[in-house]
Short mmCIF file of C-alpha atoms in Angstrom, two decimals:
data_model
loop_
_atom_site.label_atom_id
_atom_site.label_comp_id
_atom_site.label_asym_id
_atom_site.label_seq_id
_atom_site.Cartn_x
_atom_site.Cartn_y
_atom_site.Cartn_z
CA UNK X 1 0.14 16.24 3.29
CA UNK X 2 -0.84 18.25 6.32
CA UNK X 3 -0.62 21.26 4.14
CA UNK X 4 -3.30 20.18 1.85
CA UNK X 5 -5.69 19.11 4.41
CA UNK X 6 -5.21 22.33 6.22
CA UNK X 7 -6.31 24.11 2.86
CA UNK X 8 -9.62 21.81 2.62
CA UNK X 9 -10.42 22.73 6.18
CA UNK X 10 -10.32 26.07 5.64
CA UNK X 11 -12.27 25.57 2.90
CA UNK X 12 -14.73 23.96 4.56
CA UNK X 13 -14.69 26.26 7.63
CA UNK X 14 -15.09 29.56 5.35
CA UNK X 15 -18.38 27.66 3.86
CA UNK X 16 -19.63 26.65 6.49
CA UNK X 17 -19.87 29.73 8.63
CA UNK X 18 -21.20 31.48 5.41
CA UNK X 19 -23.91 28.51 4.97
CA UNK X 20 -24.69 28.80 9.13
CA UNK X 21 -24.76 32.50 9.70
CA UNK X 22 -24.01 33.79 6.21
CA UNK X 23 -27.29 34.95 4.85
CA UNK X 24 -28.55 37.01 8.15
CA UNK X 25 -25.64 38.54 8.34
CA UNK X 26 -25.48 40.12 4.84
CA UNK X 27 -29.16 41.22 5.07
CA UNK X 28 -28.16 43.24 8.81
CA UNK X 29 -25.72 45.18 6.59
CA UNK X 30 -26.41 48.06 5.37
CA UNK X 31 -25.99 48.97 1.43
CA UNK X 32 -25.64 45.15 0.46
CA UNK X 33 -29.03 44.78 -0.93
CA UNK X 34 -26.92 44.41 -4.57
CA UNK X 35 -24.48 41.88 -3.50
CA UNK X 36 -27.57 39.21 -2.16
CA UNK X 37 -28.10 37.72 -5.66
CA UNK X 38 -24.93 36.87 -5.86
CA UNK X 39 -23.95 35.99 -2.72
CA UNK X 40 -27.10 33.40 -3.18
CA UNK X 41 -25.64 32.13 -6.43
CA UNK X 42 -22.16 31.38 -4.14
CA UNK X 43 -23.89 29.36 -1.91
CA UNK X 44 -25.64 27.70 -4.14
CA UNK X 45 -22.53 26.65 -5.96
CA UNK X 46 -20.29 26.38 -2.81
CA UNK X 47 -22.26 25.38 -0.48
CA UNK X 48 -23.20 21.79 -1.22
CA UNK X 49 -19.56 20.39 -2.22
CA UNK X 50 -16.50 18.85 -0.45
CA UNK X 51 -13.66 21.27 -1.71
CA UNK X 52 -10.97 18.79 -2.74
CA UNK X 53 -9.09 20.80 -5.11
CA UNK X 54 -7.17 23.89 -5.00
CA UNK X 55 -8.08 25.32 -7.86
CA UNK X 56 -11.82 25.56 -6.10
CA UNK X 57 -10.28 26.62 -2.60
CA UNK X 58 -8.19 29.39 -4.64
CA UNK X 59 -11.37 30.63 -5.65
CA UNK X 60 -13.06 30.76 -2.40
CA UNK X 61 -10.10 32.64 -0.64
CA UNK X 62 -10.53 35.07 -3.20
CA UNK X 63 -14.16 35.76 -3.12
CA UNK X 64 -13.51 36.17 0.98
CA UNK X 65 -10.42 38.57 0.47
CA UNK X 66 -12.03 40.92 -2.12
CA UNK X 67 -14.65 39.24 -3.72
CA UNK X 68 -18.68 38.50 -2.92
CA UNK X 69 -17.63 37.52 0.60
CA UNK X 70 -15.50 40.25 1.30
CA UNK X 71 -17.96 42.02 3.84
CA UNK X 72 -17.53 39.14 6.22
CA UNK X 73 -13.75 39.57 6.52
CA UNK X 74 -13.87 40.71 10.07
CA UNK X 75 -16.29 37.73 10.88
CA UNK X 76 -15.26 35.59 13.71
CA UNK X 77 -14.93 31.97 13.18
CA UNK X 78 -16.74 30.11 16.36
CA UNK X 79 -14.48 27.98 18.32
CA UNK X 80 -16.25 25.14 17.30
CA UNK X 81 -16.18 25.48 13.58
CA UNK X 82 -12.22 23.67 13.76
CA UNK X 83 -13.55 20.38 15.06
CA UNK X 84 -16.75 20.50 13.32
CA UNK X 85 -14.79 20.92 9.69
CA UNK X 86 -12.10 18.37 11.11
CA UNK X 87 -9.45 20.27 11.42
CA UNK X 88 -5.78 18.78 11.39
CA UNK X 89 -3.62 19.18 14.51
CA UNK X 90 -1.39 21.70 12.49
CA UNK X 91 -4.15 23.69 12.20
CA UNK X 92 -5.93 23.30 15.65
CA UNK X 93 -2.48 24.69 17.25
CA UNK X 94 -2.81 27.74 15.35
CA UNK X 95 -6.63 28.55 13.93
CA UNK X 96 -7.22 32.11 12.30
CA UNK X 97 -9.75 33.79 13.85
CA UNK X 98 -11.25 35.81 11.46
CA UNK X 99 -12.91 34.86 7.99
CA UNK X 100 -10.43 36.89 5.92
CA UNK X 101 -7.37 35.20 7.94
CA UNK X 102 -8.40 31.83 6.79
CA UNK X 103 -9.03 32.95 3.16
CA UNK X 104 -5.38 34.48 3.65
CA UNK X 105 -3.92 31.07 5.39
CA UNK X 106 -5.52 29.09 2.48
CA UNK X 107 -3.60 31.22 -0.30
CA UNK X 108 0.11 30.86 1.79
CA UNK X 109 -0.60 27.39 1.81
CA UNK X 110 -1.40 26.97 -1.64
CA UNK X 111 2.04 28.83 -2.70
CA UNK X 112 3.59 26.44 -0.57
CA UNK X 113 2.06 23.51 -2.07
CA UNK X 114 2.63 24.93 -5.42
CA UNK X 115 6.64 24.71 -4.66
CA UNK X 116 6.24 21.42 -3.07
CA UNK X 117 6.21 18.25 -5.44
CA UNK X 118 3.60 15.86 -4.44
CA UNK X 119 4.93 12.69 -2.97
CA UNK X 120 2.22 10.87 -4.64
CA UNK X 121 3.80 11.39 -7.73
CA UNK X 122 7.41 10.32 -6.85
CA UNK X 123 8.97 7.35 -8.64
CA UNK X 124 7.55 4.00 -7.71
CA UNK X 125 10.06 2.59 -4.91
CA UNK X 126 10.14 -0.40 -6.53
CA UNK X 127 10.61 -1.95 -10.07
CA UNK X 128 11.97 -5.19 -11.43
CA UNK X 129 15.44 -4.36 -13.56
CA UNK X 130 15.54 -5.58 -16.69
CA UNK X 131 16.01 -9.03 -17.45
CA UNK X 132 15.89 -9.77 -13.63
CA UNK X 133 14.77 -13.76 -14.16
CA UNK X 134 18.08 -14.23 -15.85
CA UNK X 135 20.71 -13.05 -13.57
CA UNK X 136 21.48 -11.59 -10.01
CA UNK X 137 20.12 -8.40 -9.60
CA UNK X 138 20.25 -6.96 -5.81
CA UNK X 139 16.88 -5.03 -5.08
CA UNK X 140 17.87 -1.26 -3.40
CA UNK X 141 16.16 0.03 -0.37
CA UNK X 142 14.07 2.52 -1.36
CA UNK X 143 11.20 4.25 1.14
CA UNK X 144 8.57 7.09 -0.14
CA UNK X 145 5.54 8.74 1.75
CA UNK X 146 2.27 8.94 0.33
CA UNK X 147 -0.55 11.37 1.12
CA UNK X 148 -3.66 9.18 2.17
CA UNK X 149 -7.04 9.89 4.21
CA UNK X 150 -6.70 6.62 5.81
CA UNK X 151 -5.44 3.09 5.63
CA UNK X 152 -7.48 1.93 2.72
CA UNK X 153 -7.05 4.52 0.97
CA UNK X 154 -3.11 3.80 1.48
CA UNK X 155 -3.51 0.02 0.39
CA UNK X 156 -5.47 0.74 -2.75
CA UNK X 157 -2.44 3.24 -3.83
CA UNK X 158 0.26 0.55 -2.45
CA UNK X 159 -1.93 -2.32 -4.76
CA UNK X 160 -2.15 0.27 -7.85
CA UNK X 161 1.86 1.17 -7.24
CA UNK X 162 2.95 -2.61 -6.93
CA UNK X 163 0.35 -4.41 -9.81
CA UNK X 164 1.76 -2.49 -12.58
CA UNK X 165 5.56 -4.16 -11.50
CA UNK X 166 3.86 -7.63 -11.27
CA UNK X 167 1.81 -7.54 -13.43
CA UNK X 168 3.26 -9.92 -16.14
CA UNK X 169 4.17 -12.63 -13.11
CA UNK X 170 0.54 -14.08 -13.35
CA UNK X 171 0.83 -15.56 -16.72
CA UNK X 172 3.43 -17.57 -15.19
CA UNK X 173 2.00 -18.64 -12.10
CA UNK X 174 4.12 -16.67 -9.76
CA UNK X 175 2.64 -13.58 -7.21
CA UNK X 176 3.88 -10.70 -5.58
CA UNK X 177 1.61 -8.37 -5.22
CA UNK X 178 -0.20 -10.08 -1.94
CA UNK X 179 2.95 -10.60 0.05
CA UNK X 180 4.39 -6.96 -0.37
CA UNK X 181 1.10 -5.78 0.64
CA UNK X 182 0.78 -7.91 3.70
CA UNK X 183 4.17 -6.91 4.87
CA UNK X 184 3.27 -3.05 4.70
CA UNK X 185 0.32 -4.17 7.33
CA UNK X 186 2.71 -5.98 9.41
CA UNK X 187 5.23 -3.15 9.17
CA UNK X 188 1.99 -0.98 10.59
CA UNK X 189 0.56 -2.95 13.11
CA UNK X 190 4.65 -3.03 14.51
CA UNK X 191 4.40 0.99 14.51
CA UNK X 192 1.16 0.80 15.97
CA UNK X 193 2.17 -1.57 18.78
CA UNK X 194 5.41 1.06 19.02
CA UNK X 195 3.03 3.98 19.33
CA UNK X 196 4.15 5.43 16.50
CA UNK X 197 0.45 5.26 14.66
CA UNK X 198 0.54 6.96 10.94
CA UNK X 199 -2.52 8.88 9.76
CA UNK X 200 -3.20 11.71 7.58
CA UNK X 201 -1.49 13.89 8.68
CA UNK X 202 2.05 12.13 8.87
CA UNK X 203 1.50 10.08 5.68
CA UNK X 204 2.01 6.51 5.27
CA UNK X 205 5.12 4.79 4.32
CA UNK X 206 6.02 2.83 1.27
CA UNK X 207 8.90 0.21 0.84
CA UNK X 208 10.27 -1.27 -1.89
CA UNK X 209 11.07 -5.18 -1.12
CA UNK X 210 14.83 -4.73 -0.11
CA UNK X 211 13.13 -2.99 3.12
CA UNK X 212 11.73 -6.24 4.27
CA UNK X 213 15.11 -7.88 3.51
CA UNK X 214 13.56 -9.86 0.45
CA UNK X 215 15.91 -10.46 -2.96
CA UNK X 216 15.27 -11.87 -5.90
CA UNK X 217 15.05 -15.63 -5.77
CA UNK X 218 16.53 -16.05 -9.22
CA UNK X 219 19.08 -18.44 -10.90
CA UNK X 220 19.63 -20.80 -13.39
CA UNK X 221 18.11 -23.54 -11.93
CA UNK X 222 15.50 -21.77 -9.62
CA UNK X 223 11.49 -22.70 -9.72
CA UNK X 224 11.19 -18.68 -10.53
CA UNK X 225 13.63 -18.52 -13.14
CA UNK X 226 12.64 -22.05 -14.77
CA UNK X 227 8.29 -21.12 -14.44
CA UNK X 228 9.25 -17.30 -16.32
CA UNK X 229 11.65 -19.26 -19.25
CA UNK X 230 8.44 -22.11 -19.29
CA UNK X 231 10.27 -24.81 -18.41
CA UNK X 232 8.17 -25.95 -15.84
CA UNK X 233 4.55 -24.65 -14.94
CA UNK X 234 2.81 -24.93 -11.52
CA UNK X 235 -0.07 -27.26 -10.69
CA UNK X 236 -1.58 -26.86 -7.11
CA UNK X 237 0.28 -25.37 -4.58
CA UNK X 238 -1.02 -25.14 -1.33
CA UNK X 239 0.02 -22.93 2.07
CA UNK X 240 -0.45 -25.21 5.14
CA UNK X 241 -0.55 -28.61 4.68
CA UNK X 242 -1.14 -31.60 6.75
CA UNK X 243 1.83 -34.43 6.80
CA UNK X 244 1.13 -36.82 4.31
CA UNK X 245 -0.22 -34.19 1.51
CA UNK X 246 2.42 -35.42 -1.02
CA UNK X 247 1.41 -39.20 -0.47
CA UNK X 248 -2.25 -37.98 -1.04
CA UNK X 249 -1.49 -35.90 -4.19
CA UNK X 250 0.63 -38.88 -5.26
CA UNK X 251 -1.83 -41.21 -5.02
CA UNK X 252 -4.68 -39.31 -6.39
CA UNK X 253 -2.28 -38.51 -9.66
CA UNK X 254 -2.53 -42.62 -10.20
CA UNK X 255 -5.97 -43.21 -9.43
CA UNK X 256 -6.29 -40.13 -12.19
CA UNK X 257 -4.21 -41.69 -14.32
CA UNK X 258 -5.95 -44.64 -14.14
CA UNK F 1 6.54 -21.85 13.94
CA UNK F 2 7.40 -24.33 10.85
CA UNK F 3 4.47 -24.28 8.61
CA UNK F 4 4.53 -26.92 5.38
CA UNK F 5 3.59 -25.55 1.93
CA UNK F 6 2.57 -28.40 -0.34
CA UNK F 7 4.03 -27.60 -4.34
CA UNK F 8 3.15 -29.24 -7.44
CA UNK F 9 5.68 -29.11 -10.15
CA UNK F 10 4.94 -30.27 -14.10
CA UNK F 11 7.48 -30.70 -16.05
CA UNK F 12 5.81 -31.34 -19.75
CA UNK F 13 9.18 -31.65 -21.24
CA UNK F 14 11.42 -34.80 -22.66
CA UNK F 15 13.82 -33.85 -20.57
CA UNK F 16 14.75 -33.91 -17.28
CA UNK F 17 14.67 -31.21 -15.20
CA UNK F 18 16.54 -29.70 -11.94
CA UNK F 19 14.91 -27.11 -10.12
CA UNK F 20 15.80 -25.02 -6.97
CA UNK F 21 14.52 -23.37 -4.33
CA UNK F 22 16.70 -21.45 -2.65
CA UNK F 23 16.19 -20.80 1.38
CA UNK F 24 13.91 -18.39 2.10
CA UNK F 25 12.21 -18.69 -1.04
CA UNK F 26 8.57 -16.97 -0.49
CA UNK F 27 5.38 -17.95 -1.07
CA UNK F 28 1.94 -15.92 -0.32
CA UNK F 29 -1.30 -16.37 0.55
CA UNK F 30 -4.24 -13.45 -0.32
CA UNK F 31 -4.20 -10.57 2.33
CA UNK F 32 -8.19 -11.18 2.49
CA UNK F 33 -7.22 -14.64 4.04
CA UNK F 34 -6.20 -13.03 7.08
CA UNK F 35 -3.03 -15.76 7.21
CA UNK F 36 0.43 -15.18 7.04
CA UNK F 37 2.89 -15.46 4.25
CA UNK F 38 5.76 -18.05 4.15
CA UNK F 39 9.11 -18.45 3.64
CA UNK F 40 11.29 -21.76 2.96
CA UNK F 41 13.40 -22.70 6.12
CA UNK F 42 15.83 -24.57 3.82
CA UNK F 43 16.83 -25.04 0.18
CA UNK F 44 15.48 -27.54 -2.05
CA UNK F 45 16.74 -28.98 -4.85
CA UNK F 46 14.17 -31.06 -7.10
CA UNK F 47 14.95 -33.75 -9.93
CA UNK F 48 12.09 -33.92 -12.01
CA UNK F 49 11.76 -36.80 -14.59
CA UNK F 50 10.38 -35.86 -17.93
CA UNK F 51 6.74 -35.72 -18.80
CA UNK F 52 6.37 -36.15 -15.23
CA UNK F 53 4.66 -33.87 -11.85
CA UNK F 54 5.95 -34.22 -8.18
CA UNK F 55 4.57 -33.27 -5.38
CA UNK F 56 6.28 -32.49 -2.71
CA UNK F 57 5.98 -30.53 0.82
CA UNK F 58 8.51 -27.72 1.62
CA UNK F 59 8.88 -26.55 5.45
CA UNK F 60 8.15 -22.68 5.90
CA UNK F 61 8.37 -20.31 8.22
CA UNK F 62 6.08 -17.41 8.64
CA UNK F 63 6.46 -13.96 7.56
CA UNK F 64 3.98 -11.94 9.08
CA UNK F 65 3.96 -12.10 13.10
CA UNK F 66 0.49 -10.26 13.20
CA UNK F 67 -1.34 -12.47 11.15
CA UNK F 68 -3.04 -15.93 11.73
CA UNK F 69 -1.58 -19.25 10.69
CA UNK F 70 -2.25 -20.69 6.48
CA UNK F 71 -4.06 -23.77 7.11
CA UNK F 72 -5.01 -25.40 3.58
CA UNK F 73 -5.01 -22.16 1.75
CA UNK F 74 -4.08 -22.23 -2.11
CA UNK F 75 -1.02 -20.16 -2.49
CA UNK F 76 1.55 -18.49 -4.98
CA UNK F 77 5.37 -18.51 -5.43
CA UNK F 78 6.65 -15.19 -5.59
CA UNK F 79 9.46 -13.51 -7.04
CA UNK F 80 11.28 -13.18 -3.84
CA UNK F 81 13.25 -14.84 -1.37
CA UNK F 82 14.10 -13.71 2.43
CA UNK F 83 17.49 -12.64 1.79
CA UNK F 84 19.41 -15.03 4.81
CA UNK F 85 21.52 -18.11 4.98
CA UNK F 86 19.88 -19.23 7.68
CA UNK F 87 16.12 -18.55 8.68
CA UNK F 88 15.42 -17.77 12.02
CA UNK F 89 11.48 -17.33 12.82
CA UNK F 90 11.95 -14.54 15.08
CA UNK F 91 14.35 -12.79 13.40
CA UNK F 92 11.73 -13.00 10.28
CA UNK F 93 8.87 -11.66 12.01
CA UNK F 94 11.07 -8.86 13.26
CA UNK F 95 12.41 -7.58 10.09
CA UNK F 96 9.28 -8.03 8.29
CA UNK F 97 7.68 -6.40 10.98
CA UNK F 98 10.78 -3.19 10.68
CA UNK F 99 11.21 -2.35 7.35
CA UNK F 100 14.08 -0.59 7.14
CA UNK F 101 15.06 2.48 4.59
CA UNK F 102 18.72 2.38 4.33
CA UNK F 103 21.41 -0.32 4.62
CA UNK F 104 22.54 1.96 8.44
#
C-alpha cells in the first residue's frame, strides 16, 4: 500500500538527514553536550537498517517529536532527500519540509494503517469446494489486491496463495498452479500494452480462475475426475507435438513390449 | 493457432474404461518455459480397453497471446477447462489476456 511505503520513506528520509548532517549539527548547538552519547547510540542502532516495520518507524517518529532527535525538529529536509530515499508519488506531491513534519506524517499514517486491514491478509480468491472432482461446482469471480515491491515479489505471493489449493493435484498427475500463474502475466503484459502498468504503489491484482473464464473440467467420465478417483493414471503427455506422435508412441509401446 | 498436445492414458484396470475431455479442457506447460498454455478446441471422448495405454493427439489452442509457441514440451492436465462451447483463438487470448472481476 502507498501508505506503508510512504511511512518507510519517511523513515528513511528522517535517518538519513540525521546520518548526513546529523552529528555537526548537534555539536553547533549549544547545551547538547549531554544528549551526544545518546544521539551516537541512535545512529548506531538506526542508522545502518532498512526500516520495514512500523513498530521501528513508530519509534523513530517519536525520538524526532520529543525524543533524542527532538532538537532537529525545525531541520529542513533537502529537496533531494525524496528521490534519494525513493519516495512514492503520494508522497513527492506533498513532502513535509521539516524533520518534525515527517516524524508527524509517519504517526497519521500509521493510525491509518492501523484501521486499515491489510489486503495481504484477505481470503485467498480462490479455493476448490469440497468434493469438487465429483460434481459441478461453478468457480465465482473473485479479484483481491496485494501489496508487492515489484513483480516477483507479486508472483512468489500469487505461487504461495495458489500451491496450498493445488497442492494435493500432483499425486494425481494433474497441475494448476503453472497455468493460473501464467495467465496473471498475460493479464499484465495486456495492462501494460493498455498503459495501465501496476507497481507499488497501485498494487497488483489477483484472480481467482472464474476471471479468466476457466471452470472446473469435472464429470463422471472426465480424464480429471477419472485420474483424482484412480481410475486411470497419466503416462507422458506432451505440449506441442509433431503429426504422427501417436503412431511413434504406438510403435515404440510394441517394440517395448517386445 | 491450433497447437497438438500428445496424451498418454493407462488404464491398469480389467475393465474398460470411457474417458472425456470436455472442450476447452486445459493443459499447462511451466511458466519458466516461456510457452503458452493450451486449451482443447474440441471434446474428446476416449474408449480405453483394459490393461491397456493409448496414445493419442488432442488439437489445442493457445491460452496466453504474449507467450511463445509449446514445441515438444512435457506438460500437465489441469483442473480446469475454458468455460465455452465453442473455442475461438482470439476470443481466448482476449479473455485470458482481461480477466474480469464480476459477471458485468
Amino acid at each position: 500500500m502507498s501508505g506503508q511505503n510512504e511511512v518507510w520513506s519517511l523513515c528513511r528520509a528522517i535517518i538519513r538527514w540525521h546520518v548526513t548532517y546529523g552529528l555537526q549539527a548537534c555539536e553547533r548547538h549549544e547545551g547538547l553536550g549531554d544528549l551526544l552519547p545518546a544521539y551516537r547510540r541512535f545512529l548506531q542502532q538506526y542508522g545502518a537498517i532498512s526500516v520495514q516495520n512500523e513498530r521501528a518507524a513508530a519509534a523513530i517518529a517519536r525520538e524526532q517529536i520529543d525524543g533524542v532527535l527532538a532538537w532537529s525538529g525545525r531541520e529542513v529536509l533537502p529537496d533531494s532527500t525524496w528521490r534519494e530515499v525513493d519516495a512514492p508519488s503520494s508522497l513527492l506531491q506533498n513532502p513535509p519540509d521539516t524533520l518534525i513534519a515527517a516524524a508527524t506524517r509517519i504517526l497519521v499514517l500509521l493510525e491509518q494503517l492501523a484501521k486499515t486491514p491489510p489486503v495481504d491478509d484477505a481470503p485467498r480468491v480462490f479455493e476448490l469446494p469440497e468434493g469438487w472432482w465429483q460434481r459441478q461446482v461453478p468457480l465465482m469471480r473473485h479479484m483481491k489486491r496485494i501489496q508487492s515491491v515489484c513483480w516477483d515479489e507479486t508472483e512468489t505471493k500469487l505461487r504461495n496463495d495458489f500451491q496450498q489449493v493445488v497442492a494435493g493435484l500432483e499425486q494425481h498427475g494433474l497441475g494448476g498452479l503453472e497455468v493460473l500463474v501464467a495467465a496473471h502475466k498475460s493479464a499484465r503484459h495486456s495492462r501494460q500494452d493498455r498503459g495501465k502498468e501496476e507497481d507499488s504503489q497501485t498494487g497488483f491484482y489477483v484472480y481467482s480462475p472464474a476471471c479468466f473464464n476457466f471452470q472446473l473440467a469435472t464429470g463422471e467420465r472426465t480424464l480429471v475426475s477419472r485420474l483424482v478417483r484412480g481410475e486411470v493414471h497419466l503416462g507422458r503427455v506432451v505440449v506441442g507435438v509433431s503429426q504422427g506422435w501417436a503412431i511413434e508412441q504406438h510403435d515404440r509401446g510394441r517394440r517395448d513390449d517386445h | 493457432m491450433t497447437i497438438e498436445v500428445g496424451i498418454e492414458i493407462v488404464n491398469d484396470r480389467d475393465i474398460e474404461v470411457v474417458v472425456e475431455l470436455p472442450i476447452g479442457s486445459i493443459f499447462e506447460v511451466s511458466v519458466a518455459s516461456g510457452a503458452q498454455n493450451v486449451a482443447t478446441s474440441q471434446p474428446y471422448v476416449f474408449t480405453i480397453p483394459p490393461k491397456s495405454r493409448l496414445h493419442t493427439p488432442v488439437r489445442c489452442v493457445c491460452l496466453n497471446q504474449d507467450r511463445s509457441i509449446p514445441y515438444n514440451l512435457t506438460g500437465r492436465p489441469t483442473p480446469f477447462r475454458y468455460d465455452s462451447e465453442a473455442i475461438d483463438q482470439s476470443e481466448v487470448w482476449a479473455t485470458v489476456g482481461n480477466p474480469r472481476a464480476s459477471d458485468w
